[in-house]
Amino acid sequence: SQLVETIKSLSDVHPKPPHLRFQYGTAGFRTLGSTLDSVLFRVGVIAGLRSKKLDGRTIGVMVTASHNPEQDNGVKIVDPRGEMLESSWEAHATALSNAPTTDDFIIALDALIQNTKIDISKPARVVYARDTRPSGVELVAALEDGLTAIGAEARNAGVTTTPILHYLVRAINTKGTPESYGDDSEDGYFQKLSDAFKNLVSGRPPIEPLLIDCANGVGALAASTLTEYLGTSLHLILENASISTPGALNYACGADYVKTTQRLPPSLADRLKPGQRACSLDGDADRLMYYYLDERGVFHMLDGDKIAALVAAFIVDLVKSAGLEHEVKVGVVQTAYANGASTKYLAGRLPVKCVATGVKHLHHAAEHYNIGVYFEANGHGTVLFSQPTQAKLARHQPSTPAQSTALKHLVNLTQLINQTVGDALSDMLLVEVVLAHKSYTGVEWDSLYVDLPNRLVKVVVADRNAFRTENAERRLVSPPGLQSRIDELVRRYDGGRSFVRPSGTEDVVRVYAEAVVKSQAEELALRVAGLVY
Ligand code: 16G
Ligand code: ZN
């Protein structure tokens, strides 16, 4: 047919490199940007098919490699509600990306269309964006060829953050419905967030300026637009905003640098005053890390776990003040990487669930609560308000002025928070709201609980697929016998905890350990790594 001919001729322009194997992993396809041309073309075709499968609802495609080095790139597909691609399609994407030739690709496409019963005559609609990586320009051109090939109606959202792309997808698909998520434009996004923020901080003392490390990435563009919308309600001082300096992206800065090194980005050393708050975004602005220097200049990190503790406690209090504690249940979702002290703090206050690493697992688990707070220790997270809960907040009749105020705050939070996915800028505004309401500085926030010393190491192994886990990745089921040897080691350390899991994004195995004393956490991590190696 005509369609097959068009796909064939365009596919020939984007041949698959013969010796590479691609995988749609935890964060989509992600590898060296220079190898991804065929993948982007094929993702364009797949996104179009996904849209046809879902009756022409708009699908999102984001071209980014997040916190990874500048020469890396990647791509992920976003489902109509602004959520991660359904997992059965991850396997389809992997299979199609690895078809050796154009003919194989056509055969695989045909199989997908038959097996998943796609009505090819349906419309296809796709919205796409990229981060600031130089390789993004050509990769987007390849994606556009794929969208042309499948005949998709395509909308280019330009250079923007991952969470803004997720917002757009949801806004487009809910336009004109009772569940409308906001105007389907960047303007709509900034307006929604800044209006909610201003409502939440109105009548409170001015907030101290906040330093924001933009990782020399796309977050710098979004943060700079956000400052215009915020006006005098919050003064952001942009740092590491050099988006066109080659090699600068994520280099010695950004949320991942801060979390993994547990250090201040060197570029902020003479910018941050003792006591002043600062935060770091990652390369696509979906992760957030806060920190401050104390009076002695010692660095204190406020990671995703600290954000979860701050935010969850605040929401629980608001629900109670609104008189809704019997009707609206708040819960928290974490992964095994959550610091043991944070889990202890939270579990004393509300239900806490542990799930496997990766945003989609956290997101799905959080959907089971009326209000679900989820954060990974690495700073990725958000809060989900179920549809019935949002309806309840809208119609609840408060019986006192205090209840009315708390209810208004909760409603504004549903607008402030990007509920599609973790969003560093939205989360940053959320943290600022809670700090303002509690009159907390970094010091008070930090003292909610004291982090247990911990250490994360990666181990290169012959075959990471030999490592299989259970119980939310907290225990190994294979290689046989290894878990009991880990258990035996852990028992010898005061407050010891350790687990081993294969990475979903790199060809390594990760080892995490914590203990009451720093040197013991280090030693435990290295000894467990020794068992793995
Ligand atoms: C990706 C995930 C993140 C997870 C990390 C784990 C998304 C959007 N991001 O960055 O949630 O923490 O992978 O990586 O899903 P690892 O499997 O290599 O440890
Ligand atoms: Zn990211």
PDB file of N, CA, C and O in Angstrom, residues 311-363:
ATOM      1  N   VAL A 311       6.724  17.408  52.658  1.00  0.00           N
ATOM      2  CA  VAL A 311       5.471  17.588  51.930  1.00  0.00           C
ATOM      3  C   VAL A 311       4.353  16.701  52.501  1.00  0.00           C
ATOM      4  O   VAL A 311       3.223  17.153  52.695  1.00  0.00           O
ATOM      5  N   ALA A 312       4.687  15.436  52.790  1.00  0.00           N
ATOM      6  CA  ALA A 312       3.658  14.518  53.279  1.00  0.00           C
ATOM      7  C   ALA A 312       3.098  14.999  54.617  1.00  0.00           C
ATOM      8  O   ALA A 312       1.883  15.016  54.821  1.00  0.00           O
ATOM      9  N   ALA A 313       3.984  15.419  55.519  1.00  0.00           N
ATOM     10  CA  ALA A 313       3.526  15.880  56.829  1.00  0.00           C
ATOM     11  C   ALA A 313       2.639  17.114  56.675  1.00  0.00           C
ATOM     12  O   ALA A 313       1.612  17.259  57.351  1.00  0.00           O
ATOM     13  N   PHE A 314       3.008  17.998  55.761  1.00  0.00           N
ATOM     14  CA  PHE A 314       2.225  19.216  55.519  1.00  0.00           C
ATOM     15  C   PHE A 314       0.825  18.872  55.013  1.00  0.00           C
ATOM     16  O   PHE A 314      -0.180  19.425  55.475  1.00  0.00           O
ATOM     17  N   ILE A 315       0.766  17.944  54.068  1.00  0.00           N
ATOM     18  CA  ILE A 315      -0.538  17.580  53.488  1.00  0.00           C
ATOM     19  C   ILE A 315      -1.420  16.874  54.515  1.00  0.00           C
ATOM     20  O   ILE A 315      -2.611  17.147  54.623  1.00  0.00           O
ATOM     21  N   VAL A 316      -0.811  16.004  55.312  1.00  0.00           N
ATOM     22  CA  VAL A 316      -1.576  15.327  56.372  1.00  0.00           C
ATOM     23  C   VAL A 316      -2.188  16.367  57.322  1.00  0.00           C
ATOM     24  O   VAL A 316      -3.368  16.287  57.668  1.00  0.00           O
ATOM     25  N   ASP A 317      -1.398  17.367  57.689  1.00  0.00           N
ATOM     26  CA  ASP A 317      -1.908  18.422  58.584  1.00  0.00           C
ATOM     27  C   ASP A 317      -3.056  19.197  57.942  1.00  0.00           C
ATOM     28  O   ASP A 317      -4.048  19.507  58.602  1.00  0.00           O
ATOM     29  N   LEU A 318      -2.908  19.513  56.658  1.00  0.00           N
ATOM     30  CA  LEU A 318      -3.966  20.266  55.970  1.00  0.00           C
ATOM     31  C   LEU A 318      -5.262  19.459  55.902  1.00  0.00           C
ATOM     32  O   LEU A 318      -6.353  20.008  56.120  1.00  0.00           O
ATOM     33  N   VAL A 319      -5.124  18.166  55.603  1.00  0.00           N
ATOM     34  CA  VAL A 319      -6.305  17.305  55.507  1.00  0.00           C
ATOM     35  C   VAL A 319      -7.037  17.288  56.853  1.00  0.00           C
ATOM     36  O   VAL A 319      -8.261  17.394  56.925  1.00  0.00           O
ATOM     37  N   LYS A 320      -6.253  17.208  57.920  1.00  0.00           N
ATOM     38  CA  LYS A 320      -6.823  17.208  59.263  1.00  0.00           C
ATOM     39  C   LYS A 320      -7.501  18.550  59.552  1.00  0.00           C
ATOM     40  O   LYS A 320      -8.645  18.593  59.986  1.00  0.00           O
ATOM     41  N   SER A 321      -6.802  19.637  59.254  1.00  0.00           N
ATOM     42  CA  SER A 321      -7.369  20.974  59.513  1.00  0.00           C
ATOM     43  C   SER A 321      -8.623  21.223  58.699  1.00  0.00           C
ATOM     44  O   SER A 321      -9.481  22.008  59.094  1.00  0.00           O
ATOM     45  N   ALA A 322      -8.714  20.567  57.532  1.00  0.00           N
ATOM     46  CA  ALA A 322      -9.909  20.754  56.704  1.00  0.00           C
ATOM     47  C   ALA A 322     -11.058  19.879  57.190  1.00  0.00           C
ATOM     48  O   ALA A 322     -12.159  19.939  56.646  1.00  0.00           O
ATOM     49  N   GLY A 323     -10.802  19.053  58.213  1.00  0.00           N
ATOM     50  CA  GLY A 323     -11.851  18.170  58.742  1.00  0.00           C
ATOM     51  C   GLY A 323     -12.107  16.960  57.858  1.00  0.00           C
ATOM     52  O   GLY A 323     -13.201  16.414  57.845  1.00  0.00           O
ATOM     53  N   LEU A 324     -11.092  16.562  57.115  1.00  0.00           N
ATOM     54  CA  LEU A 324     -11.290  15.471  56.157  1.00  0.00           C
ATOM     55  C   LEU A 324     -10.495  14.207  56.483  1.00  0.00           C
ATOM     56  O   LEU A 324     -10.378  13.306  55.641  1.00  0.00           O
ATOM     57  N   GLU A 325      -9.939  14.146  57.701  1.00  0.00           N
ATOM     58  CA  GLU A 325      -9.011  13.036  57.960  1.00  0.00           C
ATOM     59  C   GLU A 325      -9.646  11.651  57.888  1.00  0.00           C
ATOM     60  O   GLU A 325      -8.957  10.665  57.682  1.00  0.00           O
ATOM     61  N   HIS A 326     -10.996  11.596  58.055  1.00  0.00           N
ATOM     62  CA  HIS A 326     -11.628  10.273  57.967  1.00  0.00           C
ATOM     63  C   HIS A 326     -11.982   9.891  56.540  1.00  0.00           C
ATOM     64  O   HIS A 326     -12.245   8.740  56.241  1.00  0.00           O
ATOM     65  N   GLU A 327     -11.987  10.873  55.651  1.00  0.00           N
ATOM     66  CA  GLU A 327     -12.413  10.602  54.276  1.00  0.00           C
ATOM     67  C   GLU A 327     -11.263  10.570  53.292  1.00  0.00           C
ATOM     68  O   GLU A 327     -11.366   9.964  52.228  1.00  0.00           O
ATOM     69  N   VAL A 328     -10.195  11.282  53.607  1.00  0.00           N
ATOM     70  CA  VAL A 328      -9.088  11.394  52.653  1.00  0.00           C
ATOM     71  C   VAL A 328      -7.826  10.788  53.265  1.00  0.00           C
ATOM     72  O   VAL A 328      -7.297  11.301  54.244  1.00  0.00           O
ATOM     73  N   LYS A 329      -7.393   9.669  52.696  1.00  0.00           N
ATOM     74  CA  LYS A 329      -6.225   8.979  53.243  1.00  0.00           C
ATOM     75  C   LYS A 329      -4.974   9.343  52.431  1.00  0.00           C
ATOM     76  O   LYS A 329      -4.968   9.215  51.199  1.00  0.00           O
ATOM     77  N   VAL A 330      -3.952   9.774  53.149  1.00  0.00           N
ATOM     78  CA  VAL A 330      -2.696  10.159  52.508  1.00  0.00           C
ATOM     79  C   VAL A 330      -1.685   9.034  52.699  1.00  0.00           C
ATOM     80  O   VAL A 330      -1.600   8.465  53.794  1.00  0.00           O
ATOM     81  N   GLY A 331      -0.964   8.680  51.669  1.00  0.00           N
ATOM     82  CA  GLY A 331       0.071   7.658  51.796  1.00  0.00           C
ATOM     83  C   GLY A 331       1.324   8.064  51.039  1.00  0.00           C
ATOM     84  O   GLY A 331       1.295   8.972  50.202  1.00  0.00           O
ATOM     85  N   VAL A 332       2.427   7.393  51.362  1.00  0.00           N
ATOM     86  CA  VAL A 332       3.721   7.697  50.741  1.00  0.00           C
ATOM     87  C   VAL A 332       4.266   6.456  50.054  1.00  0.00           C
ATOM     88  O   VAL A 332       4.096   5.347  50.551  1.00  0.00           O
ATOM     89  N   VAL A 333       4.916   6.658  48.912  1.00  0.00           N
ATOM     90  CA  VAL A 333       5.589   5.567  48.216  1.00  0.00           C
ATOM     91  C   VAL A 333       7.070   5.909  48.090  1.00  0.00           C
ATOM     92  O   VAL A 333       7.427   7.029  47.715  1.00  0.00           O
ATOM     93  N   GLN A 334       7.914   4.930  48.430  1.00  0.00           N
ATOM     94  CA  GLN A 334       9.365   5.095  48.327  1.00  0.00           C
ATOM     95  C   GLN A 334       9.959   3.884  47.625  1.00  0.00           C
ATOM     96  O   GLN A 334       9.266   2.919  47.339  1.00  0.00           O
ATOM     97  N   THR A 335      11.272   3.941  47.387  1.00  0.00           N
ATOM     98  CA  THR A 335      11.988   2.756  46.898  1.00  0.00           C
ATOM     99  C   THR A 335      12.982   2.326  47.979  1.00  0.00           C
ATOM    100  O   THR A 335      13.135   3.000  49.004  1.00  0.00           O
ATOM    101  N   ALA A 336      13.678   1.230  47.702  1.00  0.00           N
ATOM    102  CA  ALA A 336      14.665   0.724  48.658  1.00  0.00           C
ATOM    103  C   ALA A 336      15.780   1.735  48.926  1.00  0.00           C
ATOM    104  O   ALA A 336      16.451   1.678  49.956  1.00  0.00           O
ATOM    105  N   TYR A 337      15.976   2.680  48.009  1.00  0.00           N
ATOM    106  CA  TYR A 337      17.021   3.691  48.205  1.00  0.00           C
ATOM    107  C   TYR A 337      16.642   4.756  49.227  1.00  0.00           C
ATOM    108  O   TYR A 337      17.478   5.576  49.597  1.00  0.00           O
ATOM    109  N   ALA A 338      15.388   4.767  49.667  1.00  0.00           N
ATOM    110  CA  ALA A 338      14.990   5.764  50.660  1.00  0.00           C
ATOM    111  C   ALA A 338      15.818   5.559  51.917  1.00  0.00           C
ATOM    112  O   ALA A 338      15.979   4.431  52.390  1.00  0.00           O
ATOM    113  N   ASN A 339      16.316   6.629  52.454  1.00  0.00           N
ATOM    114  CA  ASN A 339      17.103   6.519  53.677  1.00  0.00           C
ATOM    115  C   ASN A 339      16.239   5.920  54.792  1.00  0.00           C
ATOM    116  O   ASN A 339      15.085   6.325  54.971  1.00  0.00           O
ATOM    117  N   GLY A 340      16.807   4.962  55.530  1.00  0.00           N
ATOM    118  CA  GLY A 340      16.060   4.275  56.585  1.00  0.00           C
ATOM    119  C   GLY A 340      15.457   5.236  57.595  1.00  0.00           C
ATOM    120  O   GLY A 340      14.356   5.003  58.100  1.00  0.00           O
ATOM    121  N   ALA A 341      16.147   6.348  57.851  1.00  0.00           N
ATOM    122  CA  ALA A 341      15.638   7.319  58.814  1.00  0.00           C
ATOM    123  C   ALA A 341      14.385   8.014  58.270  1.00  0.00           C
ATOM    124  O   ALA A 341      13.485   8.369  59.034  1.00  0.00           O
ATOM    125  N   SER A 342      14.317   8.198  56.959  1.00  0.00           N
ATOM    126  CA  SER A 342      13.133   8.844  56.377  1.00  0.00           C
ATOM    127  C   SER A 342      11.935   7.906  56.462  1.00  0.00           C
ATOM    128  O   SER A 342      10.817   8.322  56.769  1.00  0.00           O
ATOM    129  N   THR A 343      12.180   6.633  56.202  1.00  0.00           N
ATOM    130  CA  THR A 343      11.094   5.654  56.259  1.00  0.00           C
ATOM    131  C   THR A 343      10.534   5.592  57.681  1.00  0.00           C
ATOM    132  O   THR A 343       9.315   5.557  57.878  1.00  0.00           O
ATOM    133  N   LYS A 344      11.449   5.620  58.651  1.00  0.00           N
ATOM    134  CA  LYS A 344      11.029   5.563  60.041  1.00  0.00           C
ATOM    135  C   LYS A 344      10.190   6.801  60.404  1.00  0.00           C
ATOM    136  O   LYS A 344       9.134   6.694  61.025  1.00  0.00           O
ATOM    137  N   TYR A 345      10.676   7.961  59.984  1.00  0.00           N
ATOM    138  CA  TYR A 345       9.959   9.216  60.244  1.00  0.00           C
ATOM    139  C   TYR A 345       8.554   9.177  59.648  1.00  0.00           C
ATOM    140  O   TYR A 345       7.567   9.483  60.303  1.00  0.00           O
ATOM    141  N   LEU A 346       8.479   8.771  58.385  1.00  0.00           N
ATOM    142  CA  LEU A 346       7.195   8.776  57.683  1.00  0.00           C
ATOM    143  C   LEU A 346       6.254   7.705  58.214  1.00  0.00           C
ATOM    144  O   LEU A 346       5.058   7.960  58.421  1.00  0.00           O
ATOM    145  N   ALA A 347       6.791   6.506  58.449  1.00  0.00           N
ATOM    146  CA  ALA A 347       5.933   5.390  58.854  1.00  0.00           C
ATOM    147  C   ALA A 347       5.289   5.664  60.206  1.00  0.00           C
ATOM    148  O   ALA A 347       4.244   5.095  60.526  1.00  0.00           O
ATOM    149  N   GLY A 348       5.865   6.545  61.004  1.00  0.00           N
ATOM    150  CA  GLY A 348       5.253   6.923  62.278  1.00  0.00           C
ATOM    151  C   GLY A 348       4.042   7.820  62.086  1.00  0.00           C
ATOM    152  O   GLY A 348       3.312   8.105  63.031  1.00  0.00           O
ATOM    153  N   ARG A 349       3.854   8.331  60.884  1.00  0.00           N
ATOM    154  CA  ARG A 349       2.795   9.304  60.625  1.00  0.00           C
ATOM    155  C   ARG A 349       1.734   8.865  59.628  1.00  0.00           C
ATOM    156  O   ARG A 349       0.608   9.319  59.667  1.00  0.00           O
ATOM    157  N   LEU A 350       2.120   8.024  58.665  1.00  0.00           N
ATOM    158  CA  LEU A 350       1.163   7.633  57.618  1.00  0.00           C
ATOM    159  C   LEU A 350       1.625   6.349  56.940  1.00  0.00           C
ATOM    160  O   LEU A 350       2.758   5.919  57.146  1.00  0.00           O
ATOM    161  N   PRO A 351       0.739   5.728  56.134  1.00  0.00           N
ATOM    162  CA  PRO A 351       1.143   4.491  55.465  1.00  0.00           C
ATOM    163  C   PRO A 351       2.284   4.739  54.481  1.00  0.00           C
ATOM    164  O   PRO A 351       2.269   5.742  53.762  1.00  0.00           O
ATOM    165  N   VAL A 352       3.268   3.829  54.476  1.00  0.00           N
ATOM    166  CA  VAL A 352       4.408   3.943  53.560  1.00  0.00           C
ATOM    167  C   VAL A 352       4.558   2.628  52.822  1.00  0.00           C
ATOM    168  O   VAL A 352       4.535   1.557  53.424  1.00  0.00           O
ATOM    169  N   LYS A 353       4.710   2.718  51.496  1.00  0.00           N
ATOM    170  CA  LYS A 353       4.892   1.515  50.692  1.00  0.00           C
ATOM    171  C   LYS A 353       6.232   1.604  49.967  1.00  0.00           C
ATOM    172  O   LYS A 353       6.647   2.684  49.558  1.00  0.00           O
ATOM    173  N   CYS A 354       6.882   0.443  49.821  1.00  0.00           N
ATOM    174  CA  CYS A 354       8.143   0.406  49.087  1.00  0.00           C
ATOM    175  C   CYS A 354       7.930  -0.345  47.770  1.00  0.00           C
ATOM    176  O   CYS A 354       7.355  -1.425  47.762  1.00  0.00           O
ATOM    177  N   VAL A 355       8.388   0.250  46.659  1.00  0.00           N
ATOM    178  CA  VAL A 355       8.244  -0.406  45.348  1.00  0.00           C
ATOM    179  C   VAL A 355       9.579  -0.399  44.616  1.00  0.00           C
ATOM    180  O   VAL A 355      10.534   0.262  45.051  1.00  0.00           O
ATOM    181  N   ALA A 356       9.628  -1.109  43.478  1.00  0.00           N
ATOM    182  CA  ALA A 356      10.851  -1.163  42.685  1.00  0.00           C
ATOM    183  C   ALA A 356      11.171   0.207  42.096  1.00  0.00           C
ATOM    184  O   ALA A 356      10.289   1.034  41.874  1.00  0.00           O
ATOM    185  N   THR A 357      12.459   0.436  41.850  1.00  0.00           N
ATOM    186  CA  THR A 357      12.965   1.671  41.260  1.00  0.00           C
ATOM    187  C   THR A 357      12.272   1.980  39.933  1.00  0.00           C
ATOM    188  O   THR A 357      11.937   1.071  39.180  1.00  0.00           O
ATOM    189  N   GLY A 358      12.138   3.263  39.633  1.00  0.00           N
ATOM    190  CA  GLY A 358      11.538   3.662  38.356  1.00  0.00           C
ATOM    191  C   GLY A 358      10.224   4.368  38.589  1.00  0.00           C
ATOM    192  O   GLY A 358       9.382   3.913  39.365  1.00  0.00           O
ATOM    193  N   VAL A 359      10.085   5.487  37.911  1.00  0.00           N
ATOM    194  CA  VAL A 359       8.937   6.353  38.142  1.00  0.00           C
ATOM    195  C   VAL A 359       7.609   5.631  37.952  1.00  0.00           C
ATOM    196  O   VAL A 359       6.672   5.837  38.710  1.00  0.00           O
ATOM    197  N   LYS A 360       7.522   4.752  36.957  1.00  0.00           N
ATOM    198  CA  LYS A 360       6.205   4.160  36.703  1.00  0.00           C
ATOM    199  C   LYS A 360       5.726   3.310  37.883  1.00  0.00           C
ATOM    200  O   LYS A 360       4.546   3.299  38.191  1.00  0.00           O
ATOM    201  N   HIS A 361       6.656   2.626  38.560  1.00  0.00           N
ATOM    202  CA  HIS A 361       6.241   1.832  39.722  1.00  0.00           C
ATOM    203  C   HIS A 361       5.741   2.714  40.861  1.00  0.00           C
ATOM    204  O   HIS A 361       4.737   2.416  41.506  1.00  0.00           O
ATOM    205  N   LEU A 362       6.474   3.800  41.111  1.00  0.00           N
ATOM    206  CA  LEU A 362       6.072   4.706  42.186  1.00  0.00           C
ATOM    207  C   LEU A 362       4.722   5.341  41.859  1.00  0.00           C
ATOM    208  O   LEU A 362       3.827   5.418  42.700  1.00  0.00           O
ATOM    209  N   HIS A 363       4.603   5.775  40.622  1.00  0.00           N
ATOM    210  CA  HIS A 363       3.392   6.471  40.195  1.00  0.00           C
ATOM    211  C   HIS A 363       2.163   5.567  40.360  1.00  0.00           C
ATOM    212  O   HIS A 363       1.149   5.980  40.928  1.00  0.00           O
TER     213      HIS A 363
END
